Short mmCIF file of C-alpha atoms and ligand atoms in Angstrom, two decimals:
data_model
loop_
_atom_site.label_atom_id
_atom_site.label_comp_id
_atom_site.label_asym_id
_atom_site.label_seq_id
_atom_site.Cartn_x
_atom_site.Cartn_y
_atom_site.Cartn_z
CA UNK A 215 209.07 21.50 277.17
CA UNK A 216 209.50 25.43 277.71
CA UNK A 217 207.50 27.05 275.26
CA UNK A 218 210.99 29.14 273.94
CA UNK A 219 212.84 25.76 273.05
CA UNK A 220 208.80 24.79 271.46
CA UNK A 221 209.51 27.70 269.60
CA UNK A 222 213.45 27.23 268.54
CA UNK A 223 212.28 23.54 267.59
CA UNK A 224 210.20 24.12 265.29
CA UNK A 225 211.52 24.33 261.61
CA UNK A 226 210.56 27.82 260.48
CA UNK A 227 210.52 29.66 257.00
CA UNK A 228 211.97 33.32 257.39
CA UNK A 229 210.50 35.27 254.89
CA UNK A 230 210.59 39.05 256.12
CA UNK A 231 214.26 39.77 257.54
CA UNK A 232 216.25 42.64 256.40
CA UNK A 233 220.11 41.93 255.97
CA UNK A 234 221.04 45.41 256.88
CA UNK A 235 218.81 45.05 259.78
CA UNK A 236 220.94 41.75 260.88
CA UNK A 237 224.01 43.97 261.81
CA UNK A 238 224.55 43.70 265.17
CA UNK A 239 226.26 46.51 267.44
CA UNK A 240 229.63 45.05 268.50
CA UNK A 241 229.85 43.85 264.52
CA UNK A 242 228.94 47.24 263.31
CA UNK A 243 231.46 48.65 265.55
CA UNK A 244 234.14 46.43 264.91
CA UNK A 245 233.44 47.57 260.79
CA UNK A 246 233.57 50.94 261.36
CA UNK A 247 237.31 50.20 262.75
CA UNK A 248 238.04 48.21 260.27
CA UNK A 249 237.24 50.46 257.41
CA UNK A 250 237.93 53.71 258.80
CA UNK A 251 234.11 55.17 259.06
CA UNK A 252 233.27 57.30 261.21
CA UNK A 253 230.39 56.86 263.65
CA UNK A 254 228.70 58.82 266.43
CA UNK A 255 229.19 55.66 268.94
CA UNK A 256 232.08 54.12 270.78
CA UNK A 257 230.17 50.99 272.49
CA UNK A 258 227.33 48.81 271.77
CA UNK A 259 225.88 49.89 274.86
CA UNK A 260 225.60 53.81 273.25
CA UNK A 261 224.55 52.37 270.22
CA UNK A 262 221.64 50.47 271.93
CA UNK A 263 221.02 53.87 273.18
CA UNK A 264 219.91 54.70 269.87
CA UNK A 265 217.54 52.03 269.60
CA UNK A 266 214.57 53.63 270.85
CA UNK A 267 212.23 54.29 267.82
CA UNK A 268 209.72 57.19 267.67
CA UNK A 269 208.01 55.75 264.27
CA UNK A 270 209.59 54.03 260.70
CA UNK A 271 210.97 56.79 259.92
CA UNK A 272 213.28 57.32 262.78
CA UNK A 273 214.08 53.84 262.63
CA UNK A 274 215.02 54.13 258.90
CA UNK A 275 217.44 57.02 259.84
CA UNK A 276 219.69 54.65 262.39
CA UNK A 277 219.17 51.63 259.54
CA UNK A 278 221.08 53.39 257.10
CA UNK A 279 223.69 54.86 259.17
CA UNK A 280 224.01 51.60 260.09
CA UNK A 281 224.75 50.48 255.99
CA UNK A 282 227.53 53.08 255.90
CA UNK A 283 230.05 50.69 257.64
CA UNK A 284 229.48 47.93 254.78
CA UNK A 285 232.20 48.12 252.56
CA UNK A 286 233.56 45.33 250.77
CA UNK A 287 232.75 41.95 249.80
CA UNK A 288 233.93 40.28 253.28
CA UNK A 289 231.66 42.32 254.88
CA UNK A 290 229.07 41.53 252.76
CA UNK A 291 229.73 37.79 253.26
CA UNK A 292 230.57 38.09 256.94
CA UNK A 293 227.12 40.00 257.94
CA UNK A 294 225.20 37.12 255.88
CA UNK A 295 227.20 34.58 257.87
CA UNK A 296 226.69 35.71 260.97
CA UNK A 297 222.88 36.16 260.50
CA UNK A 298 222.18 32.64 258.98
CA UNK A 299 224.34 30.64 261.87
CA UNK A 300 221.77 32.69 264.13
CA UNK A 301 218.96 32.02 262.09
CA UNK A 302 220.05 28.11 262.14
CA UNK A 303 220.18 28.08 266.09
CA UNK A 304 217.01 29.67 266.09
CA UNK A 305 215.18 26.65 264.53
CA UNK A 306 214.79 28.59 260.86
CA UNK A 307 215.06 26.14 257.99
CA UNK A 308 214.38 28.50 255.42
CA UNK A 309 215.50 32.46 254.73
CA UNK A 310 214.73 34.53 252.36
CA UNK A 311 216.67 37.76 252.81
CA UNK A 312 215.80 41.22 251.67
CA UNK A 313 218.60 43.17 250.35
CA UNK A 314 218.58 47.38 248.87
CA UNK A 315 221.24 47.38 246.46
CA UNK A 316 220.46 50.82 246.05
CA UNK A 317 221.92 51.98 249.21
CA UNK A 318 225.50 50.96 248.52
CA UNK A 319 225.49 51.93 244.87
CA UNK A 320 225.17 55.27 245.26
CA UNK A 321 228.28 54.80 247.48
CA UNK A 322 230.18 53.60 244.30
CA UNK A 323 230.63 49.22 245.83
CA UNK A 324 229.99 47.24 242.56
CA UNK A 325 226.55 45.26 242.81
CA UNK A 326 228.66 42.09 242.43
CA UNK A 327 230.30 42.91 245.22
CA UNK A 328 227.53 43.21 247.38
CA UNK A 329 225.31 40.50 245.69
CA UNK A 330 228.79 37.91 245.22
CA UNK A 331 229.65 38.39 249.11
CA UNK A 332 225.52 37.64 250.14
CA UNK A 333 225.92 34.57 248.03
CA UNK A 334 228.91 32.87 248.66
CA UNK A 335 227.40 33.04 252.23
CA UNK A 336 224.29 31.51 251.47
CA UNK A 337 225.97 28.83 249.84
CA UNK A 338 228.93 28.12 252.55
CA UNK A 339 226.46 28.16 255.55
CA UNK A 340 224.32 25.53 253.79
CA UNK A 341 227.01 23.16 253.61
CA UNK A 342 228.01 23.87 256.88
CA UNK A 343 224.48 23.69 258.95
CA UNK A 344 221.98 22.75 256.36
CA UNK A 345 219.96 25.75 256.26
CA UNK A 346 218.63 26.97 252.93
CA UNK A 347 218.52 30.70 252.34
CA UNK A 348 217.81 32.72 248.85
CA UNK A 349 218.00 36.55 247.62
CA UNK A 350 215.12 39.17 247.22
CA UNK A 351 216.41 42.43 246.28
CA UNK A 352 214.51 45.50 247.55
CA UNK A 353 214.03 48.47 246.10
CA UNK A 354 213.50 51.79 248.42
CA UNK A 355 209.89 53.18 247.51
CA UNK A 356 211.23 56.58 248.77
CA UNK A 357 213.55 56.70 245.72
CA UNK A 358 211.62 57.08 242.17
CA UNK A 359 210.59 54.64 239.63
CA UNK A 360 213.65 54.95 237.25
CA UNK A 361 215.72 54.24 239.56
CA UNK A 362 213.75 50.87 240.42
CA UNK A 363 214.29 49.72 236.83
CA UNK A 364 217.86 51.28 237.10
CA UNK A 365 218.33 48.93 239.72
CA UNK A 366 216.66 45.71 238.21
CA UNK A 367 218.96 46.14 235.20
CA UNK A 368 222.15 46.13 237.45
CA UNK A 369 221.28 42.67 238.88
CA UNK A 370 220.42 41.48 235.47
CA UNK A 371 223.72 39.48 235.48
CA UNK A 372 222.65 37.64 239.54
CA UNK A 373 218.68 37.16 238.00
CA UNK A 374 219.01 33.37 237.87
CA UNK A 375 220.18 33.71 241.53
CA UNK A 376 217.43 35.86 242.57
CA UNK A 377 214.64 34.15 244.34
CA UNK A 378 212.08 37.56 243.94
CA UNK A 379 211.91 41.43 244.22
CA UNK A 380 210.96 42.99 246.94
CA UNK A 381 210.29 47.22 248.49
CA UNK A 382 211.13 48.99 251.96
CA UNK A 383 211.63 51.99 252.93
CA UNK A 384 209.67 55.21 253.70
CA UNK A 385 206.09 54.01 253.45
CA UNK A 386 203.62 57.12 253.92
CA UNK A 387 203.60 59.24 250.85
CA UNK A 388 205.15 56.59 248.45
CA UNK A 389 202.40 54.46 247.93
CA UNK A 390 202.58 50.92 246.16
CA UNK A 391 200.55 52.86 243.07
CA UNK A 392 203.90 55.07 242.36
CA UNK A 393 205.61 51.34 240.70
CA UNK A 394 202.74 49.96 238.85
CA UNK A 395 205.34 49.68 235.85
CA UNK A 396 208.38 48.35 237.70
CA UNK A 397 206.45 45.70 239.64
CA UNK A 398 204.46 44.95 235.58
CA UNK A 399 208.14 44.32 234.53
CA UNK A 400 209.27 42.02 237.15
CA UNK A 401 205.99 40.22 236.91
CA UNK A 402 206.59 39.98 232.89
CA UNK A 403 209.77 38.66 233.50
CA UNK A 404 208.74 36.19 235.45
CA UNK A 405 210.13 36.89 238.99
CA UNK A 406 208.24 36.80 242.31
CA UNK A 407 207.21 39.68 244.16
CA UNK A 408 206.55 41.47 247.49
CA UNK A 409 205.66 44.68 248.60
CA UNK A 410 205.55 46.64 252.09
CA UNK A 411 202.27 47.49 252.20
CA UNK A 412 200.00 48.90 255.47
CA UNK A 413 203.00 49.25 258.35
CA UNK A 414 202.09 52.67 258.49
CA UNK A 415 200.20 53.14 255.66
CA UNK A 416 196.69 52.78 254.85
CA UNK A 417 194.43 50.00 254.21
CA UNK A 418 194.00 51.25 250.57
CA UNK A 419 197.94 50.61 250.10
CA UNK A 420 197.35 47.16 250.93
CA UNK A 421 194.38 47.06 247.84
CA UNK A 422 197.03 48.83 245.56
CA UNK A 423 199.56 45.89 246.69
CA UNK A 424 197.09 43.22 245.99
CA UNK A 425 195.28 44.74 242.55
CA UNK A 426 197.36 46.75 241.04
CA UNK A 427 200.99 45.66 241.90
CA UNK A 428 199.85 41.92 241.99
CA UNK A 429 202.41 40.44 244.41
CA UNK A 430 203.03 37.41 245.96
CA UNK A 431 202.90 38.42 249.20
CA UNK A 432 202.26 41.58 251.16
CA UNK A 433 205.00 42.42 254.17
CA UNK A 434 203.15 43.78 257.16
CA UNK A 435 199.68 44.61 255.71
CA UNK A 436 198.20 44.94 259.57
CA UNK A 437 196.30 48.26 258.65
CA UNK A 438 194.05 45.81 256.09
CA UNK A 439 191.78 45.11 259.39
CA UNK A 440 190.45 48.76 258.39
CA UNK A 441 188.85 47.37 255.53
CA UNK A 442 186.33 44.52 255.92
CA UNK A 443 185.86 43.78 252.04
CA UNK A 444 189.19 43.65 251.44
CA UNK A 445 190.05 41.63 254.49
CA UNK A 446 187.44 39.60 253.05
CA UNK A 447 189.21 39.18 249.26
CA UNK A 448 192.33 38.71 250.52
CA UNK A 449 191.46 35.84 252.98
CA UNK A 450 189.69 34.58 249.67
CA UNK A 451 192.79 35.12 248.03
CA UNK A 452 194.83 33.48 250.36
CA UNK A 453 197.60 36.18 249.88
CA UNK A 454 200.26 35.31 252.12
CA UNK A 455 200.75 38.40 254.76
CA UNK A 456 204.18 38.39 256.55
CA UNK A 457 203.66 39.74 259.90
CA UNK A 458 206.45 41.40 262.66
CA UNK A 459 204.86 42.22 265.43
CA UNK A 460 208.06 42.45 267.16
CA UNK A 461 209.00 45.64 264.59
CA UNK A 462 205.82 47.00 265.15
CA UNK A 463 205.75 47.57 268.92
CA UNK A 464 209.09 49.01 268.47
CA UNK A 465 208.20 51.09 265.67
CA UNK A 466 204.74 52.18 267.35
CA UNK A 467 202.45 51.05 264.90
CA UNK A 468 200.94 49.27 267.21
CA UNK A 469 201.14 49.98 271.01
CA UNK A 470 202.03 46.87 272.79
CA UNK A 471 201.89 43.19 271.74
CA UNK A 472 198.78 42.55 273.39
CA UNK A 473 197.24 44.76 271.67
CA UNK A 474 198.74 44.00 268.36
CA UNK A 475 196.54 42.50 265.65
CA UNK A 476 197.23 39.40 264.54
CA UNK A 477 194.98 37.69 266.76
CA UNK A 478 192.14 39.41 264.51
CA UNK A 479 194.00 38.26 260.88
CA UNK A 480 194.00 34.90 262.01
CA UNK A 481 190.41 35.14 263.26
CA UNK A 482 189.68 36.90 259.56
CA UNK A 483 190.70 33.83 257.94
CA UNK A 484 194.33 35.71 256.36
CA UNK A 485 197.07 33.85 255.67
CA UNK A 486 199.72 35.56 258.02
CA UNK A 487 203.04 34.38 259.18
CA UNK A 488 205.30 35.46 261.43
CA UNK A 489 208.99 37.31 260.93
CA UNK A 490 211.31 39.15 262.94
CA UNK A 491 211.78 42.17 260.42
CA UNK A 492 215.59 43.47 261.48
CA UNK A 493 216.36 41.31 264.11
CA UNK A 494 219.58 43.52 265.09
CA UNK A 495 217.67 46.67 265.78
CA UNK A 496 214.89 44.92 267.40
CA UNK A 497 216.15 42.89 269.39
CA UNK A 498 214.36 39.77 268.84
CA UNK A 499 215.06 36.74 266.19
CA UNK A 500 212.62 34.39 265.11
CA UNK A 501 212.27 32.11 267.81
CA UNK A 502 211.98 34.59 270.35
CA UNK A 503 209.42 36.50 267.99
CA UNK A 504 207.18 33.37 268.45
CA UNK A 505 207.88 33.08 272.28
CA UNK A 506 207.07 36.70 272.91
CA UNK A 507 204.35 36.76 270.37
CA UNK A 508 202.82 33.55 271.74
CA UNK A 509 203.08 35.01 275.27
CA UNK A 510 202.03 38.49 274.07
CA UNK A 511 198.95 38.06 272.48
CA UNK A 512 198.24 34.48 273.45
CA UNK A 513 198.50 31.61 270.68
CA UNK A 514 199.04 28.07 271.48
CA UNK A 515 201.29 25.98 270.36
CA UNK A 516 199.01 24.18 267.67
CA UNK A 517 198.42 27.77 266.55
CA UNK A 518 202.12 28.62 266.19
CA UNK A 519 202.68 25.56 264.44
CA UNK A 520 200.33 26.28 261.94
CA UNK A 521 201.86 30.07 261.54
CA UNK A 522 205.00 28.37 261.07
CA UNK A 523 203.59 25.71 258.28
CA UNK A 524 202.08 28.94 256.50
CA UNK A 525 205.72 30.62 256.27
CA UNK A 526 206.70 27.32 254.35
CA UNK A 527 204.24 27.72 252.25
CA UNK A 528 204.68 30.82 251.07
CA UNK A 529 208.08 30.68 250.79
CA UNK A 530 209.24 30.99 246.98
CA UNK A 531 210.91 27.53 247.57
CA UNK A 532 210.13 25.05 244.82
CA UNK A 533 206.96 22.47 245.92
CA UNK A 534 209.22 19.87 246.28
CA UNK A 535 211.16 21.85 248.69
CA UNK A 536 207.83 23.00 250.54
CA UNK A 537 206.75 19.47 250.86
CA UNK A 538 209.72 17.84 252.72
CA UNK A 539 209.56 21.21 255.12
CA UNK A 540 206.23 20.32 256.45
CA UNK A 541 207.07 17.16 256.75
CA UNK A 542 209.41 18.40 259.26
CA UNK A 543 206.82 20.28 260.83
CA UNK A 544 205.05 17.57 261.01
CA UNK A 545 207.34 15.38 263.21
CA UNK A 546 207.65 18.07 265.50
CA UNK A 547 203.84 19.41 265.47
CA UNK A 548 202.03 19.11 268.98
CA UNK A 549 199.57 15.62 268.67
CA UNK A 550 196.29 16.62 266.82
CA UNK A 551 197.96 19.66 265.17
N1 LIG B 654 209.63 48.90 256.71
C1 LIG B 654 210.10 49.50 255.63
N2 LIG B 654 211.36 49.40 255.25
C2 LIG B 654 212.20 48.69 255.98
C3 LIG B 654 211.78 48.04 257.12
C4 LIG B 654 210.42 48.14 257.51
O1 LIG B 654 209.94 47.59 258.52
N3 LIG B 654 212.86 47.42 257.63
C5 LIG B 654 213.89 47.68 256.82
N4 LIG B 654 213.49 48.45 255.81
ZN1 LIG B 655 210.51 44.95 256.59
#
């Protein structure tokens, strides 16, 4: 078997995809049309233009240009859709989709709005494929504090439909340290929690993830391999790091893919997992992150099936949930993996 259809086989957890980052050029296009926004691009093709990234930051810039075409509740529901019957061909069982409220709020759209139209997805394209998706909503580290609890209050209504809380946006400078009391209220109230932590920014963000934030799971964390102790507690830890190594050739974090890390994590003993980040930008979903990862750096297929059992387990999917997932692994795995 062609190690692409391995890789679209093989039942997946998605745990580090951006919805804004799933809107793809003709469908951002076609949005703009619809509700009368303007944009600086007549055809996908110019658009694609735009995808060449000097760093996060200049990615960031496009990504929220990009958000100024979402509107209303259809589109809402309609980007969702379209990214989870992807996700489903790709071989992903499970998604759990970060989505910054905050962005389309300070346009004036209702939070039900957004957070209605992301559900009613979820829920339709289970019963129509199967695949099982839940909510983390992000916070942007580049805004402050307040308006981090600001935002957690405004989904207070969606909280029993929100599988965890999670932060983007402008890394360097905004350091996990500046929400020590936002991520102490989530954890007090019981959610689960993630952080983007060591993309661009230091090792010592990745220690301020782990001890003072307290997460669940770290998104990117590839600078930890600058610090052996805490490579070392974290591996102890077994603190699930979701890794897109995809994003980070395109973002230049990391020169090309056979250069890029991961290799080392797994060699460290970290829990890592692999995730395609914003698939629409990047141009890569998640099977053909594990093809061009396997290819790039060099991991086998027992290797990529045991990157895809970590995603399933540490997904925030109940263990009942988890279980019947690696079973499906299982039935698929390579003999003796
Ligand atoms: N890093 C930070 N924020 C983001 C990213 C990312 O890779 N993608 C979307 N928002
Ligand atoms: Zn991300």
């Amino acid at each position: 078997m062609p190690l692409w259809q391995f890789c679209r086989g093989l039942p997946k957890a998605e745990l580090h995809v951006h919805l804004e980052g799933c809107l793809e050029p003709d469908f951002l296009l076609e949005l703009a049309r619809r509700n009368e926004v303007a944009v600086p691009w007549e055809t996908a093709e110019q658009l694609r233009e735009a995808y060449r990234f000097r760093d996060l930051g200049s990615f960031l810039d496009l990504y929220f240009a990009g958000c100024q075409v979402l509107c209303d509740q259809r589109d809402f529901y309609e980007l969702t859709t379209a990214y989870l019957d992807r996700a489903h061909q790709d071989g992903v069982a499970h998604a759990e989709l970060f989505f910054g409220p905050q962005t389309f709020i300070e346009r004036g759209i209702p939070v039900g709005v957004q957070l209605e139209g992301i559900l009613d997805a979820v829920a339709d394209a289970g019963a129509r494929t199967g695949i099982s998706a839940s909510l983390l909503v992000s916070a942007h580290r580049h805004r402050t504090d307040d308006d981090a609890f600001a935002l957690l209050d405004s989904v207070g209504p969606w909280a029993d439909r929100i599988a965890g809380f999670g932060m983007g946006g402008a890394e360097v400078g905004n350091p996990p340290e500046k929400f020590v009391r936002y991520f102490a209220e989530l954890r007090r109230q019981g959610f689960k929690t993630c952080v983007h932590a060591g993309e661009e920014g230091p090792a010592d963000y990745v220690r301020q993830a782990v001890e003072l934030l307290g997460v669940d799971r770290v998104d990117h964390g590839i600078t930890i391999l600058d610090d052996e102790d805490l490579v070392r507690e974290v591996a102890a830890a077994g603190t699930p790091l979701t890794v897109c190594p995809i994003s980070n050739v395109r973002l230049r974090t990391v020169p090309s893919l056979s250069e890029h890390p991961l290799p080392r994590m797994l060699a460290a003993g970290l829990n890592v997992s692999l995730h395609s980040d914003d698939p629409a930008y990047f141009g890569s979903g998640l099977a053909d992150t594990y093809t061009a990862t396997a290819e790039g750096v060099g991991l086998d297929r027992g290797t990529l099936t045991e990157l895809a059992r970590n995603s399933v387990r540490a997904s925030f999917l109940p263990h009942a949930s988890r279980q019947a997932l690696l079973s499906r692994i299982d039935a698929v795995a390579p003999a003796d993996c």
